[in-house]
Amino acid sequence: MYTQPMEMARHSAPAPRTSVRTEAPPVDMARFLTMVDDDPKILREMATMYLVESTELMNGLHAALETGDIPEAERLAHKLGGSSATCGMLGIVTPLRELELSGKARNSQENEKLLKEADRQHERICAYLVDNVLSH
Amino acid sequence: MKKILIIEDDALIARAYGSKYGSAGYETQVAEDGEAGLALVQTFKPDLVHLDLGIPRVNGAEIIRRIRAQPLLGALPIVVLTNTYQNRMVKAAIDAGATRCVSKATCTPRMMLEVIDKLLSRGPAAQASAAAVPPTSLEPESKAPTAPENPPAVEATDDLAEEIIPVPHDETPSLAPQTLPAPAETFTRETERHEVFHARIHSEFLKRRPELLAALYEPLEPLLRAEDEEVRIRGLSQMCRAADRLASHSGLAGFEAASEMAGALAALLRELVEGPSEISASTLRTIVDTCDSLRESPRFTEESANQPAAPPVVLVVDDDPIARRAICLALARINVAAISVDGPVAALGLLAENKFGLIFLDVQMPDMNGFDLCRQLRTIHPNESTPVVFVTTLSEYESRERAAQVGGNDLIAKPFLPIELAVKALSLLRPAADPSA
């Protein structure tokens, strides 16, 4: 079960850093703030909602790919990609979009690689939200 | 005589407010940009500043900061006229020390005068007049001109403005307490003056409207053709100024719904200027549709002026709770109530029993997709003709075509800008007085 980011959110603790590469922040805060009209209360509400929703969808995505349910995997990747883009969680959008496409091609090796990247980006997003939104 | 400095780059609007304040016994001066405004603060020594936030050269928030930085001017009342949808500018103004922020779309010169009278707590004359104003006076003004307006207290530099305000000098009100009529009589005379003033501005606006709309359309075609980002940004900036101007003028003339729509369009254009990566086929289409809607809008008919819009309720159908919340938040910006449901089954139940003003539909949902839901709702009374906008990541040409085939009115691409969604909603929701509704 893929639950680590939600656990992190519950305890409001910084995420373990798994990568030392210099990457763009996983969250486009300008877009996120635009969406909530710069309201700090709504920002926290949406960050929490994203953590809950995205973790549930990532769990579903893992389960769908493990059981070979490609249509369901495509649906979940599409849905999470959409809500991530809406909130400015840009880091995860590319692997999810690609996962949608490679899912269509039934390429399990490629799917696995993209799922791993989506997991990594999801962890980065959750850690970012905990550090920069929820712990303030 | 108390003094008001008007910092406003639109000569006609400055003139209209100047006349209003002048007829109420205030001395006024106008500055057309931020630098001139700051200079006049020193030399004219106003008792109050009326400031348009979108002023050129030095922006509104910076003007307030610079005024507040001077120890003797810390308490100088600064009343700011704003575009409701440019929240960041408004917040910046408040943070800088604005005394009051009022919306261009809903605040008439009469309301502005009431705000100013209160802030300046004028002597017995103003108090008697203020006491006669009923609590409902913040409602939009009515028409029916019956008496001439008083002379402007500002120097005339604009011919059109001179036409707006007649100059019967013998009617200039005195502020001396002993010359005051009884409060009820004062109220009647003041109301008549307000009505005449408003009727003239209203009529002049209708004459000037084609010119204001032409200014909005002028950069549109080059903008749509442009591939170079710099050219696009230039076109968007030009349109933004034109939309802002249209919002100010229509608000001043009492066309509240049109002013709101133009103001929201200006806010969308400004967001695209500041974040050109958000420019997309969807946002450009929204801009074109909104311009067309403003051009053809019944919101500019005589009947719709000063008529408050109906309170329509919007239905949002999306299986993603984040998308639902994001759409409802965008609608809350334009004070539109929304009901959101997580799928077509719940939606169909609501559609059979409630009339909605507008429906936002996701496309990919479990059980039934948005296209099928739209086709079905076109047969359900009372929502057969309710506008439907699809909000989806499927923004390709085929999806647009399919949306039109099933009876959809429009499509917005995810991820959407909240202001884009708000603009779209404003252009599709019909005000109560819309004669075509």
PDB file of C-alpha atoms in Angstrom, chain B residues 206-406:
ATOM      1  CA  LEU B 206     -24.136  55.177 -24.609  1.00  0.00           C
ATOM      2  CA  LYS B 207     -22.848  57.635 -27.201  1.00  0.00           C
ATOM      3  CA  ARG B 208     -19.260  56.830 -26.351  1.00  0.00           C
ATOM      4  CA  ARG B 209     -19.689  53.072 -26.075  1.00  0.00           C
ATOM      5  CA  PRO B 210     -18.806  52.241 -29.734  1.00  0.00           C
ATOM      6  CA  GLU B 211     -15.478  54.026 -29.325  1.00  0.00           C
ATOM      7  CA  LEU B 212     -14.701  52.153 -26.096  1.00  0.00           C
ATOM      8  CA  LEU B 213     -15.568  48.831 -27.717  1.00  0.00           C
ATOM      9  CA  ALA B 214     -13.500  49.651 -30.797  1.00  0.00           C
ATOM     10  CA  ALA B 215     -10.488  50.227 -28.546  1.00  0.00           C
ATOM     11  CA  LEU B 216     -11.058  46.784 -27.062  1.00  0.00           C
ATOM     12  CA  TYR B 217     -11.277  45.094 -30.450  1.00  0.00           C
ATOM     13  CA  GLU B 218      -8.414  46.923 -32.128  1.00  0.00           C
ATOM     14  CA  PRO B 219      -5.571  44.771 -30.720  1.00  0.00           C
ATOM     15  CA  LEU B 220      -7.588  41.540 -30.890  1.00  0.00           C
ATOM     16  CA  GLU B 221      -6.902  40.382 -34.431  1.00  0.00           C
ATOM     17  CA  PRO B 222      -3.136  41.041 -34.338  1.00  0.00           C
ATOM     18  CA  LEU B 223      -3.074  39.279 -30.975  1.00  0.00           C
ATOM     19  CA  LEU B 224      -4.753  36.166 -32.342  1.00  0.00           C
ATOM     20  CA  ARG B 225      -2.393  36.073 -35.331  1.00  0.00           C
ATOM     21  CA  ALA B 226       0.787  36.742 -33.349  1.00  0.00           C
ATOM     22  CA  GLU B 227       3.222  33.930 -32.742  1.00  0.00           C
ATOM     23  CA  ASP B 228       5.817  36.058 -31.022  1.00  0.00           C
ATOM     24  CA  GLU B 229       5.286  36.249 -27.255  1.00  0.00           C
ATOM     25  CA  GLU B 230       6.338  39.879 -27.044  1.00  0.00           C
ATOM     26  CA  VAL B 231       3.750  40.885 -29.627  1.00  0.00           C
ATOM     27  CA  ARG B 232       1.101  38.920 -27.777  1.00  0.00           C
ATOM     28  CA  ILE B 233       1.945  40.552 -24.474  1.00  0.00           C
ATOM     29  CA  ARG B 234       1.776  43.983 -26.083  1.00  0.00           C
ATOM     30  CA  GLY B 235      -1.663  43.181 -27.504  1.00  0.00           C
ATOM     31  CA  LEU B 236      -2.901  41.768 -24.210  1.00  0.00           C
ATOM     32  CA  SER B 237      -1.676  44.862 -22.325  1.00  0.00           C
ATOM     33  CA  GLN B 238      -3.452  47.136 -24.774  1.00  0.00           C
ATOM     34  CA  MET B 239      -6.652  45.128 -24.456  1.00  0.00           C
ATOM     35  CA  CYS B 240      -6.325  45.126 -20.689  1.00  0.00           C
ATOM     36  CA  ARG B 241      -6.250  48.936 -20.594  1.00  0.00           C
ATOM     37  CA  ALA B 242      -9.238  49.094 -22.948  1.00  0.00           C
ATOM     38  CA  ALA B 243     -11.229  46.585 -20.870  1.00  0.00           C
ATOM     39  CA  ASP B 244     -10.385  48.459 -17.684  1.00  0.00           C
ATOM     40  CA  ARG B 245     -11.545  51.691 -19.286  1.00  0.00           C
ATOM     41  CA  LEU B 246     -14.776  50.088 -20.467  1.00  0.00           C
ATOM     42  CA  ALA B 247     -15.334  48.732 -16.946  1.00  0.00           C
ATOM     43  CA  SER B 248     -14.818  52.185 -15.414  1.00  0.00           C
ATOM     44  CA  HIS B 249     -17.096  53.963 -17.860  1.00  0.00           C
ATOM     45  CA  SER B 250     -19.885  51.412 -17.753  1.00  0.00           C
ATOM     46  CA  GLY B 251     -19.706  51.291 -13.949  1.00  0.00           C
ATOM     47  CA  LEU B 252     -19.899  55.079 -13.788  1.00  0.00           C
ATOM     48  CA  ALA B 253     -22.979  55.019 -16.044  1.00  0.00           C
ATOM     49  CA  GLY B 254     -24.668  52.406 -13.882  1.00  0.00           C
ATOM     50  CA  PHE B 255     -24.264  49.363 -16.160  1.00  0.00           C
ATOM     51  CA  GLU B 256     -23.144  47.180 -13.308  1.00  0.00           C
ATOM     52  CA  ALA B 257     -23.269  43.778 -15.020  1.00  0.00           C
ATOM     53  CA  ALA B 258     -21.344  45.019 -18.054  1.00  0.00           C
ATOM     54  CA  SER B 259     -18.810  46.742 -15.843  1.00  0.00           C
ATOM     55  CA  GLU B 260     -18.275  43.544 -13.877  1.00  0.00           C
ATOM     56  CA  MET B 261     -17.752  41.566 -17.054  1.00  0.00           C
ATOM     57  CA  ALA B 262     -15.319  44.088 -18.520  1.00  0.00           C
ATOM     58  CA  GLY B 263     -13.510  44.234 -15.174  1.00  0.00           C
ATOM     59  CA  ALA B 264     -13.187  40.462 -15.031  1.00  0.00           C
ATOM     60  CA  LEU B 265     -11.914  40.444 -18.619  1.00  0.00           C
ATOM     61  CA  ALA B 266      -9.306  43.061 -17.670  1.00  0.00           C
ATOM     62  CA  ALA B 267      -8.228  40.858 -14.761  1.00  0.00           C
ATOM     63  CA  LEU B 268      -7.875  37.823 -17.054  1.00  0.00           C
ATOM     64  CA  LEU B 269      -5.860  39.866 -19.550  1.00  0.00           C
ATOM     65  CA  ARG B 270      -3.588  41.140 -16.760  1.00  0.00           C
ATOM     66  CA  GLU B 271      -2.975  37.588 -15.515  1.00  0.00           C
ATOM     67  CA  LEU B 272      -1.980  36.550 -19.018  1.00  0.00           C
ATOM     68  CA  VAL B 273       0.365  39.529 -19.345  1.00  0.00           C
ATOM     69  CA  GLU B 274       2.005  38.546 -16.054  1.00  0.00           C
ATOM     70  CA  GLY B 275       2.011  34.819 -16.861  1.00  0.00           C
ATOM     71  CA  PRO B 276       2.196  34.373 -20.631  1.00  0.00           C
ATOM     72  CA  SER B 277       2.662  30.618 -20.232  1.00  0.00           C
ATOM     73  CA  GLU B 278      -1.071  30.506 -19.481  1.00  0.00           C
ATOM     74  CA  ILE B 279      -1.940  31.823 -22.953  1.00  0.00           C
ATOM     75  CA  SER B 280      -3.715  28.962 -24.711  1.00  0.00           C
ATOM     76  CA  ALA B 281      -6.367  28.323 -27.325  1.00  0.00           C
ATOM     77  CA  SER B 282      -8.850  28.118 -24.459  1.00  0.00           C
ATOM     78  CA  THR B 283      -7.934  31.479 -22.886  1.00  0.00           C
ATOM     79  CA  LEU B 284      -7.821  33.234 -26.274  1.00  0.00           C
ATOM     80  CA  ARG B 285     -11.220  31.844 -27.135  1.00  0.00           C
ATOM     81  CA  THR B 286     -12.580  33.066 -23.809  1.00  0.00           C
ATOM     82  CA  ILE B 287     -11.222  36.541 -24.571  1.00  0.00           C
ATOM     83  CA  VAL B 288     -12.878  36.623 -28.002  1.00  0.00           C
ATOM     84  CA  ASP B 289     -16.200  35.326 -26.659  1.00  0.00           C
ATOM     85  CA  THR B 290     -16.207  37.872 -23.848  1.00  0.00           C
ATOM     86  CA  CYS B 291     -15.489  40.763 -26.221  1.00  0.00           C
ATOM     87  CA  ASP B 292     -18.373  39.590 -28.420  1.00  0.00           C
ATOM     88  CA  SER B 293     -20.575  39.242 -25.390  1.00  0.00           C
ATOM     89  CA  LEU B 294     -19.741  42.799 -24.289  1.00  0.00           C
ATOM     90  CA  ARG B 295     -20.416  44.114 -27.790  1.00  0.00           C
ATOM     91  CA  GLU B 296     -23.764  42.388 -28.156  1.00  0.00           C
ATOM     92  CA  SER B 297     -24.737  42.462 -24.539  1.00  0.00           C
ATOM     93  CA  PRO B 298     -28.240  43.372 -23.459  1.00  0.00           C
ATOM     94  CA  ARG B 299     -26.445  44.565 -20.357  1.00  0.00           C
ATOM     95  CA  PHE B 300     -26.028  47.831 -22.250  1.00  0.00           C
ATOM     96  CA  THR B 301     -29.669  48.368 -23.064  1.00  0.00           C
ATOM     97  CA  GLU B 302     -31.632  51.087 -21.361  1.00  0.00           C
ATOM     98  CA  GLU B 303     -33.713  48.486 -19.560  1.00  0.00           C
ATOM     99  CA  SER B 304     -30.768  46.706 -18.017  1.00  0.00           C
ATOM    100  CA  ALA B 305     -28.982  49.732 -16.598  1.00  0.00           C
ATOM    101  CA  ASN B 306     -29.021  49.714 -12.823  1.00  0.00           C
ATOM    102  CA  GLN B 307     -31.016  46.528 -12.620  1.00  0.00           C
ATOM    103  CA  PRO B 308     -29.405  44.095 -10.203  1.00  0.00           C
ATOM    104  CA  ALA B 309     -28.639  40.712 -11.731  1.00  0.00           C
ATOM    105  CA  ALA B 310     -30.686  37.688 -10.689  1.00  0.00           C
ATOM    106  CA  PRO B 311     -28.953  35.390  -8.249  1.00  0.00           C
ATOM    107  CA  PRO B 312     -28.390  32.381 -10.482  1.00  0.00           C
ATOM    108  CA  VAL B 313     -27.150  29.087  -9.083  1.00  0.00           C
ATOM    109  CA  VAL B 314     -24.543  27.129 -10.987  1.00  0.00           C
ATOM    110  CA  LEU B 315     -24.303  23.338 -11.059  1.00  0.00           C
ATOM    111  CA  VAL B 316     -20.817  21.802 -11.086  1.00  0.00           C
ATOM    112  CA  VAL B 317     -20.478  18.126 -11.993  1.00  0.00           C
ATOM    113  CA  ASP B 318     -17.035  16.561 -11.604  1.00  0.00           C
ATOM    114  CA  ASP B 319     -15.864  13.352  -9.968  1.00  0.00           C
ATOM    115  CA  ASP B 320     -12.661  15.072  -8.820  1.00  0.00           C
ATOM    116  CA  PRO B 321     -13.221  16.897  -5.500  1.00  0.00           C
ATOM    117  CA  ILE B 322     -10.277  19.206  -6.146  1.00  0.00           C
ATOM    118  CA  ALA B 323     -11.668  20.304  -9.504  1.00  0.00           C
ATOM    119  CA  ARG B 324     -15.113  20.790  -7.953  1.00  0.00           C
ATOM    120  CA  ARG B 325     -13.688  22.948  -5.186  1.00  0.00           C
ATOM    121  CA  ALA B 326     -11.528  24.928  -7.630  1.00  0.00           C
ATOM    122  CA  ILE B 327     -14.540  25.702  -9.838  1.00  0.00           C
ATOM    123  CA  CYS B 328     -16.668  26.721  -6.849  1.00  0.00           C
ATOM    124  CA  LEU B 329     -13.855  28.986  -5.595  1.00  0.00           C
ATOM    125  CA  ALA B 330     -13.612  30.655  -8.997  1.00  0.00           C
ATOM    126  CA  LEU B 331     -17.382  31.239  -8.986  1.00  0.00           C
ATOM    127  CA  ALA B 332     -17.259  32.611  -5.444  1.00  0.00           C
ATOM    128  CA  ARG B 333     -15.042  35.410  -6.794  1.00  0.00           C
ATOM    129  CA  ILE B 334     -17.985  36.691  -8.796  1.00  0.00           C
ATOM    130  CA  ASN B 335     -20.413  36.061  -5.938  1.00  0.00           C
ATOM    131  CA  VAL B 336     -22.140  33.228  -7.742  1.00  0.00           C
ATOM    132  CA  ALA B 337     -23.504  30.386  -5.651  1.00  0.00           C
ATOM    133  CA  ALA B 338     -22.743  26.867  -6.838  1.00  0.00           C
ATOM    134  CA  ILE B 339     -23.922  23.370  -6.033  1.00  0.00           C
ATOM    135  CA  SER B 340     -21.413  20.658  -6.808  1.00  0.00           C
ATOM    136  CA  VAL B 341     -21.975  16.937  -7.229  1.00  0.00           C
ATOM    137  CA  ASP B 342     -19.564  14.102  -7.911  1.00  0.00           C
ATOM    138  CA  GLY B 343     -21.290  12.476 -10.852  1.00  0.00           C
ATOM    139  CA  PRO B 344     -24.044  12.359 -13.460  1.00  0.00           C
ATOM    140  CA  VAL B 345     -26.491  10.335 -11.349  1.00  0.00           C
ATOM    141  CA  ALA B 346     -26.652  12.959  -8.612  1.00  0.00           C
ATOM    142  CA  ALA B 347     -26.720  15.679 -11.283  1.00  0.00           C
ATOM    143  CA  LEU B 348     -29.723  14.233 -13.119  1.00  0.00           C
ATOM    144  CA  GLY B 349     -31.737  14.203  -9.903  1.00  0.00           C
ATOM    145  CA  LEU B 350     -30.997  17.897  -9.292  1.00  0.00           C
ATOM    146  CA  LEU B 351     -31.565  18.905 -12.904  1.00  0.00           C
ATOM    147  CA  ALA B 352     -35.110  17.552 -12.912  1.00  0.00           C
ATOM    148  CA  GLU B 353     -36.108  19.634  -9.925  1.00  0.00           C
ATOM    149  CA  ASN B 354     -34.088  22.840 -10.105  1.00  0.00           C
ATOM    150  CA  LYS B 355     -33.475  25.527 -12.683  1.00  0.00           C
ATOM    151  CA  PHE B 356     -29.765  26.371 -12.914  1.00  0.00           C
ATOM    152  CA  GLY B 357     -28.206  29.456 -14.459  1.00  0.00           C
ATOM    153  CA  LEU B 358     -25.218  27.579 -15.836  1.00  0.00           C
ATOM    154  CA  ILE B 359     -23.738  24.082 -15.722  1.00  0.00           C
ATOM    155  CA  PHE B 360     -20.061  23.122 -15.643  1.00  0.00           C
ATOM    156  CA  LEU B 361     -19.420  19.511 -16.662  1.00  0.00           C
ATOM    157  CA  ASP B 362     -16.361  17.320 -16.522  1.00  0.00           C
ATOM    158  CA  VAL B 363     -16.146  14.892 -19.449  1.00  0.00           C
ATOM    159  CA  GLN B 364     -14.497  11.750 -18.104  1.00  0.00           C
ATOM    160  CA  MET B 365     -16.621  10.497 -15.213  1.00  0.00           C
ATOM    161  CA  PRO B 366     -17.597   7.028 -14.076  1.00  0.00           C
ATOM    162  CA  ASP B 367     -21.040   5.647 -15.038  1.00  0.00           C
ATOM    163  CA  MET B 368     -21.760   8.287 -17.684  1.00  0.00           C
ATOM    164  CA  ASN B 369     -19.478  10.726 -19.466  1.00  0.00           C
ATOM    165  CA  GLY B 370     -20.146  14.444 -19.587  1.00  0.00           C
ATOM    166  CA  PHE B 371     -21.129  14.429 -23.264  1.00  0.00           C
ATOM    167  CA  ASP B 372     -23.890  11.880 -22.625  1.00  0.00           C
ATOM    168  CA  LEU B 373     -25.036  13.783 -19.563  1.00  0.00           C
ATOM    169  CA  CYS B 374     -25.257  16.982 -21.621  1.00  0.00           C
ATOM    170  CA  ARG B 375     -27.268  15.256 -24.356  1.00  0.00           C
ATOM    171  CA  GLN B 376     -29.652  13.940 -21.717  1.00  0.00           C
ATOM    172  CA  LEU B 377     -30.074  17.194 -19.827  1.00  0.00           C
ATOM    173  CA  ARG B 378     -31.126  18.933 -23.029  1.00  0.00           C
ATOM    174  CA  THR B 379     -34.366  16.964 -22.711  1.00  0.00           C
ATOM    175  CA  ILE B 380     -34.919  17.717 -19.033  1.00  0.00           C
ATOM    176  CA  HIS B 381     -37.215  20.545 -18.048  1.00  0.00           C
ATOM    177  CA  PRO B 382     -36.416  23.211 -16.782  1.00  0.00           C
ATOM    178  CA  ASN B 383     -32.799  23.042 -17.965  1.00  0.00           C
ATOM    179  CA  GLU B 384     -33.244  22.349 -21.689  1.00  0.00           C
ATOM    180  CA  SER B 385     -31.598  25.648 -22.568  1.00  0.00           C
ATOM    181  CA  THR B 386     -29.303  26.190 -19.597  1.00  0.00           C
ATOM    182  CA  PRO B 387     -25.780  26.981 -20.873  1.00  0.00           C
ATOM    183  CA  VAL B 388     -23.326  24.094 -20.454  1.00  0.00           C
ATOM    184  CA  VAL B 389     -19.556  24.530 -20.300  1.00  0.00           C
ATOM    185  CA  PHE B 390     -17.281  21.495 -20.336  1.00  0.00           C
ATOM    186  CA  VAL B 391     -14.192  21.763 -18.144  1.00  0.00           C
ATOM    187  CA  THR B 392     -11.806  19.083 -19.249  1.00  0.00           C
ATOM    188  CA  THR B 393      -8.270  18.108 -20.076  1.00  0.00           C
ATOM    189  CA  LEU B 394      -9.652  16.839 -23.397  1.00  0.00           C
ATOM    190  CA  SER B 395      -9.336  20.147 -25.148  1.00  0.00           C
ATOM    191  CA  GLU B 396      -8.594  18.935 -28.638  1.00  0.00           C
ATOM    192  CA  TYR B 397     -10.559  20.100 -31.639  1.00  0.00           C
ATOM    193  CA  GLU B 398     -12.598  16.864 -31.678  1.00  0.00           C
ATOM    194  CA  SER B 399     -13.727  17.432 -28.099  1.00  0.00           C
ATOM    195  CA  ARG B 400     -14.921  20.931 -28.942  1.00  0.00           C
ATOM    196  CA  GLU B 401     -16.806  19.546 -31.896  1.00  0.00           C
ATOM    197  CA  ARG B 402     -18.331  16.780 -29.802  1.00  0.00           C
ATOM    198  CA  ALA B 403     -19.252  19.290 -27.095  1.00  0.00           C
ATOM    199  CA  ALA B 404     -21.133  21.369 -29.662  1.00  0.00           C
ATOM    200  CA  GLN B 405     -22.850  18.280 -31.119  1.00  0.00           C
ATOM    201  CA  VAL B 406     -24.315  17.266 -27.747  1.00  0.00           C
TER     202      VAL B 406
END
